[in-house]
C-alpha cells in the first residue's frame, strides 16, 4: 500500500470523526432544547394564570381609582357649592358682628353723635338700640372705646328715648347719671371692663366712636 493511500484513509477517518462529533453535539443541543421546551411548556400554564390574576387585579385597582376620582370630583363640586352658598347666605356683611338677628359694627373714627348716626345710615344701619340684658352685655364686650348709642333726650329734656321712638325698657346708667351737666343730650357707653351700668350722657358734639346696628339677613 502506497503512502498516498495511507494518507488519504487517515484524512477520511479525521473527517468522519469530525462529522460524528458534530452530530453528537447537535444531538446534545437538540436534547437540551427539547428539555427546555418541555420545561417552559410545563411552566406556561402557571405563568399564564399569574398573569391573568395580575391583569384582573390591575383592572380592579383601575376601576377603584376611577371611582375614587369621580367621588373626589363630586365632593369638590359639593364643597364649592356649599362655600358659595355660605358666602351668599351670611347674615352680616364682612366686618360686622352677628347677635340675635342683628348685625353690629363699631366705627373707630371719632365723630359727633349726629355724624356718627349719619355714618350708620350711609351703611344702611342706625345707632344701636339696646333693649335686653343680653344685648347690653354683647355691646359692652364689643366696644373697647367710648361709643355713641342711639339714645337722646333732645325732644324733651329728661325724657330719654331711643332713636326708633321707643322708651327705655332697660336702664344701665352709671352712678349719678344722667345728670344733664352742660347740655348733655346724647348717650354713650363708657369704655372699660364694666358691662353693666355704663351709660353716660354728654354733649352731642363730643367726638366719640359709634356702634351701628341693622337687621341681619334671614
mmCIF file of N, CA and C in Angstrom, residues 11-77:
data_model
loop_
_atom_site.group_PDB
_atom_site.id
_atom_site.type_symbol
_atom_site.label_atom_id
_atom_site.label_comp_id
_atom_site.label_asym_id
_atom_site.label_seq_id
_atom_site.Cartn_x
_atom_site.Cartn_y
_atom_site.Cartn_z
ATOM 1 N N UNK A 11 -7.024 10.888 6.427
ATOM 2 C CA UNK A 11 -7.807 12.114 6.284
ATOM 3 C C UNK A 11 -9.288 11.801 6.351
ATOM 4 N N UNK A 12 -9.678 10.663 5.734
ATOM 5 C CA UNK A 12 -11.092 10.293 5.766
ATOM 6 C C UNK A 12 -11.555 10.009 7.183
ATOM 7 N N UNK A 13 -10.624 9.298 7.953
ATOM 8 C CA UNK A 13 -11.008 8.985 9.327
ATOM 9 C C UNK A 13 -11.225 10.270 10.121
ATOM 10 N N UNK A 14 -10.335 11.259 9.961
ATOM 11 C CA UNK A 14 -10.456 12.527 10.685
ATOM 12 C C UNK A 14 -11.745 13.256 10.306
ATOM 13 N N UNK A 15 -12.094 13.177 9.017
ATOM 14 C CA UNK A 15 -13.308 13.834 8.545
ATOM 15 C C UNK A 15 -14.536 13.210 9.176
ATOM 16 N N UNK A 16 -14.578 11.821 9.091
ATOM 17 C CA UNK A 16 -15.729 11.122 9.672
ATOM 18 C C UNK A 16 -15.826 11.352 11.166
ATOM 19 N N UNK A 17 -14.638 11.402 11.824
ATOM 20 C CA UNK A 17 -14.634 11.642 13.264
ATOM 21 C C UNK A 17 -15.208 13.022 13.575
ATOM 22 N N UNK A 18 -14.849 14.019 12.780
ATOM 23 C CA UNK A 18 -15.355 15.377 12.981
ATOM 24 C C UNK A 18 -16.860 15.432 12.766
ATOM 25 N N UNK A 19 -17.308 14.678 11.709
ATOM 26 C CA UNK A 19 -18.744 14.648 11.440
ATOM 27 C C UNK A 19 -19.491 14.020 12.599
ATOM 28 N N UNK A 20 -18.925 12.900 13.118
ATOM 29 C CA UNK A 20 -19.564 12.230 14.250
ATOM 30 C C UNK A 20 -19.627 13.142 15.476
ATOM 31 N N UNK A 21 -18.536 13.882 15.708
ATOM 32 C CA UNK A 21 -18.510 14.816 16.845
ATOM 33 C C UNK A 21 -19.583 15.887 16.672
ATOM 34 N N UNK A 22 -19.693 16.415 15.461
ATOM 35 C CA UNK A 22 -20.709 17.450 15.198
ATOM 36 C C UNK A 22 -22.110 16.902 15.389
ATOM 37 N N UNK A 23 -22.312 15.658 14.880
ATOM 38 C CA UNK A 23 -23.629 15.045 15.047
ATOM 39 C C UNK A 23 -23.934 14.806 16.513
ATOM 40 N N UNK A 24 -22.883 14.409 17.253
ATOM 41 C CA UNK A 24 -23.086 14.192 18.697
ATOM 42 C C UNK A 24 -23.452 15.482 19.410
ATOM 43 N N UNK A 25 -22.717 16.550 19.076
ATOM 44 C CA UNK A 25 -23.019 17.848 19.706
ATOM 45 C C UNK A 25 -24.416 18.338 19.327
ATOM 46 N N UNK A 26 -24.767 18.129 18.055
ATOM 47 C CA UNK A 26 -26.094 18.542 17.605
ATOM 48 C C UNK A 26 -27.176 17.780 18.351
ATOM 49 N N UNK A 27 -26.903 16.476 18.556
ATOM 50 C CA UNK A 27 -27.873 15.669 19.309
ATOM 51 C C UNK A 27 -28.034 16.189 20.728
ATOM 52 N N UNK A 28 -26.879 16.546 21.321
ATOM 53 C CA UNK A 28 -26.931 17.095 22.689
ATOM 54 C C UNK A 28 -27.749 18.381 22.715
ATOM 55 N N UNK A 29 -27.467 19.262 21.754
ATOM 56 C CA UNK A 29 -28.209 20.538 21.697
ATOM 57 C C UNK A 29 -29.710 20.305 21.512
ATOM 58 N N UNK A 30 -30.028 19.315 20.651
ATOM 59 C CA UNK A 30 -31.435 19.010 20.425
ATOM 60 C C UNK A 30 -32.100 18.494 21.695
ATOM 61 N N UNK A 31 -31.360 17.641 22.408
ATOM 62 C CA UNK A 31 -31.900 17.109 23.660
ATOM 63 C C UNK A 31 -32.108 18.222 24.684
ATOM 64 N N UNK A 32 -31.110 19.123 24.773
ATOM 65 C CA UNK A 32 -31.230 20.255 25.705
ATOM 66 C C UNK A 32 -32.408 21.138 25.311
ATOM 67 N N UNK A 33 -32.500 21.437 24.009
ATOM 68 C CA UNK A 33 -33.611 22.260 23.537
ATOM 69 C C UNK A 33 -34.950 21.609 23.807
ATOM 70 N N UNK A 34 -34.984 20.273 23.592
ATOM 71 C CA UNK A 34 -36.226 19.558 23.859
ATOM 72 C C UNK A 34 -36.587 19.618 25.345
ATOM 73 N N UNK A 35 -35.550 19.461 26.179
ATOM 74 C CA UNK A 35 -35.796 19.530 27.627
ATOM 75 C C UNK A 35 -36.287 20.905 28.049
ATOM 76 N N UNK A 36 -35.649 21.938 27.522
ATOM 77 C CA UNK A 36 -36.082 23.303 27.855
ATOM 78 C C UNK A 36 -37.492 23.565 27.352
ATOM 79 N N UNK A 37 -37.772 23.051 26.155
ATOM 80 C CA UNK A 37 -39.112 23.241 25.617
ATOM 81 C C UNK A 37 -40.164 22.605 26.501
ATOM 82 N N UNK A 38 -39.849 21.380 26.940
ATOM 83 C CA UNK A 38 -40.789 20.697 27.838
ATOM 84 C C UNK A 38 -40.951 21.480 29.133
ATOM 85 N N UNK A 39 -39.791 21.978 29.656
ATOM 86 C CA UNK A 39 -39.824 22.736 30.919
ATOM 87 C C UNK A 39 -40.687 23.992 30.791
ATOM 88 N N UNK A 40 -40.456 24.782 29.752
ATOM 89 C CA UNK A 40 -41.224 26.012 29.561
ATOM 90 C C UNK A 40 -42.683 25.728 29.225
ATOM 91 N N UNK A 41 -42.877 24.612 28.534
ATOM 92 C CA UNK A 41 -44.261 24.238 28.246
ATOM 93 C C UNK A 41 -45.021 23.935 29.538
ATOM 94 N N UNK A 42 -44.297 23.254 30.444
ATOM 95 C CA UNK A 42 -44.914 22.947 31.736
ATOM 96 C C UNK A 42 -45.116 24.201 32.587
ATOM 97 N N UNK A 43 -44.277 25.244 32.428
ATOM 98 C CA UNK A 43 -44.366 26.467 33.216
ATOM 99 C C UNK A 43 -45.409 27.435 32.664
ATOM 100 N N UNK A 44 -45.708 27.373 31.413
ATOM 101 C CA UNK A 44 -46.586 28.355 30.787
ATOM 102 C C UNK A 44 -47.959 28.463 31.454
ATOM 103 N N UNK A 45 -48.629 27.372 31.773
ATOM 104 C CA UNK A 45 -49.950 27.499 32.415
ATOM 105 C C UNK A 45 -49.900 28.273 33.725
ATOM 106 N N UNK A 46 -48.880 28.009 34.550
ATOM 107 C CA UNK A 46 -48.757 28.733 35.823
ATOM 108 C C UNK A 46 -48.490 30.210 35.580
ATOM 109 N N UNK A 47 -47.580 30.487 34.628
ATOM 110 C CA UNK A 47 -47.285 31.888 34.309
ATOM 111 C C UNK A 47 -48.520 32.582 33.745
ATOM 112 N N UNK A 48 -49.245 31.888 32.911
ATOM 113 C CA UNK A 48 -50.458 32.473 32.330
ATOM 114 C C UNK A 48 -51.492 32.767 33.410
ATOM 115 N N UNK A 49 -51.596 31.835 34.371
ATOM 116 C CA UNK A 49 -52.556 32.047 35.461
ATOM 117 C C UNK A 49 -52.165 33.262 36.297
ATOM 118 N N UNK A 50 -50.852 33.355 36.599
ATOM 119 C CA UNK A 50 -50.379 34.513 37.372
ATOM 120 C C UNK A 50 -50.623 35.808 36.615
ATOM 121 N N UNK A 51 -50.344 35.787 35.331
ATOM 122 C CA UNK A 51 -50.552 36.983 34.519
ATOM 123 C C UNK A 51 -52.029 37.375 34.490
ATOM 124 N N UNK A 52 -52.884 36.362 34.383
ATOM 125 C CA UNK A 52 -54.325 36.623 34.363
ATOM 126 C C UNK A 52 -54.787 37.240 35.682
ATOM 127 N N UNK A 53 -54.259 36.708 36.801
ATOM 128 C CA UNK A 53 -54.615 37.250 38.118
ATOM 129 C C UNK A 53 -54.141 38.692 38.256
ATOM 130 N N UNK A 54 -52.894 38.946 37.853
ATOM 131 C CA UNK A 54 -52.355 40.308 37.927
ATOM 132 C C UNK A 54 -53.154 41.270 37.055
ATOM 133 N N UNK A 55 -53.541 40.792 35.892
ATOM 134 C CA UNK A 55 -54.320 41.635 34.984
ATOM 135 C C UNK A 55 -55.668 41.978 35.597
ATOM 136 N N UNK A 56 -56.307 40.960 36.211
ATOM 137 C CA UNK A 56 -57.593 41.213 36.870
ATOM 138 C C UNK A 56 -57.441 42.184 38.038
ATOM 139 N N UNK A 57 -56.371 41.988 38.826
ATOM 140 C CA UNK A 57 -56.123 42.898 39.954
ATOM 141 C C UNK A 57 -55.905 44.326 39.471
ATOM 142 N N UNK A 58 -55.169 44.463 38.377
ATOM 143 C CA UNK A 58 -54.924 45.790 37.819
ATOM 144 C C UNK A 58 -56.228 46.431 37.362
ATOM 145 N N UNK A 59 -57.097 45.631 36.772
ATOM 146 C CA UNK A 59 -58.395 46.153 36.336
ATOM 147 C C UNK A 59 -59.225 46.617 37.525
ATOM 148 N N UNK A 60 -59.205 45.814 38.606
ATOM 149 C CA UNK A 60 -59.957 46.181 39.810
ATOM 150 C C UNK A 60 -59.414 47.474 40.409
ATOM 151 N N UNK A 61 -58.072 47.577 40.492
ATOM 152 C CA UNK A 61 -57.441 48.786 41.037
ATOM 153 C C UNK A 61 -57.764 49.997 40.167
ATOM 154 N N UNK A 62 -57.729 49.805 38.850
ATOM 155 C CA UNK A 62 -58.041 50.909 37.940
ATOM 156 C C UNK A 62 -59.486 51.372 38.111
ATOM 157 N N UNK A 63 -60.396 50.405 38.251
ATOM 158 C CA UNK A 63 -61.802 50.759 38.455
ATOM 159 C C UNK A 63 -61.998 51.491 39.783
ATOM 160 N N UNK A 64 -61.315 51.036 40.835
ATOM 161 C CA UNK A 64 -61.410 51.689 42.142
ATOM 162 C C UNK A 64 -60.835 53.101 42.089
ATOM 163 N N UNK A 65 -59.716 53.244 41.356
ATOM 164 C CA UNK A 65 -59.126 54.572 41.185
ATOM 165 C C UNK A 65 -60.094 55.518 40.488
ATOM 166 N N UNK A 66 -60.718 55.027 39.418
ATOM 167 C CA UNK A 66 -61.677 55.858 38.687
ATOM 168 C C UNK A 66 -62.877 56.218 39.559
ATOM 169 N N UNK A 67 -63.322 55.243 40.389
ATOM 170 C CA UNK A 67 -64.460 55.511 41.272
ATOM 171 C C UNK A 67 -64.109 56.573 42.314
ATOM 172 N N UNK A 68 -62.905 56.444 42.909
ATOM 173 C CA UNK A 68 -62.467 57.423 43.901
ATOM 174 C C UNK A 68 -62.274 58.798 43.268
ATOM 175 N N UNK A 69 -61.750 58.813 42.054
ATOM 176 C CA UNK A 69 -61.553 60.079 41.354
ATOM 177 C C UNK A 69 -62.892 60.768 41.098
ATOM 178 N N UNK A 70 -63.882 59.975 40.666
ATOM 179 C CA UNK A 70 -65.214 60.538 40.424
ATOM 180 C C UNK A 70 -65.837 61.026 41.725
ATOM 181 N N UNK A 71 -65.632 60.250 42.805
ATOM 182 C CA UNK A 71 -66.173 60.642 44.112
ATOM 183 C C UNK A 71 -65.521 61.924 44.599
ATOM 184 N N UNK A 72 -64.199 62.041 44.403
ATOM 185 C CA UNK A 72 -63.484 63.251 44.809
ATOM 186 C C UNK A 72 -63.976 64.460 44.028
ATOM 187 N N UNK A 73 -64.182 64.278 42.739
ATOM 188 C CA UNK A 73 -64.696 65.371 41.912
ATOM 189 C C UNK A 73 -66.073 65.815 42.389
ATOM 190 N N UNK A 74 -66.917 64.838 42.718
ATOM 191 C CA UNK A 74 -68.269 65.140 43.197
ATOM 192 C C UNK A 74 -68.230 65.888 44.531
ATOM 193 N N UNK A 75 -67.354 65.432 45.444
ATOM 194 C CA UNK A 75 -67.246 66.091 46.749
ATOM 195 C C UNK A 75 -66.678 67.502 46.611
ATOM 196 N N UNK A 76 -65.722 67.683 45.700
ATOM 197 C CA UNK A 76 -65.154 69.013 45.468
ATOM 198 C C UNK A 76 -66.216 69.971 44.948
ATOM 199 N N UNK A 77 -67.034 69.491 44.020
ATOM 200 C CA UNK A 77 -68.115 70.327 43.489
ATOM 201 C C UNK A 77 -69.119 70.687 44.578
#
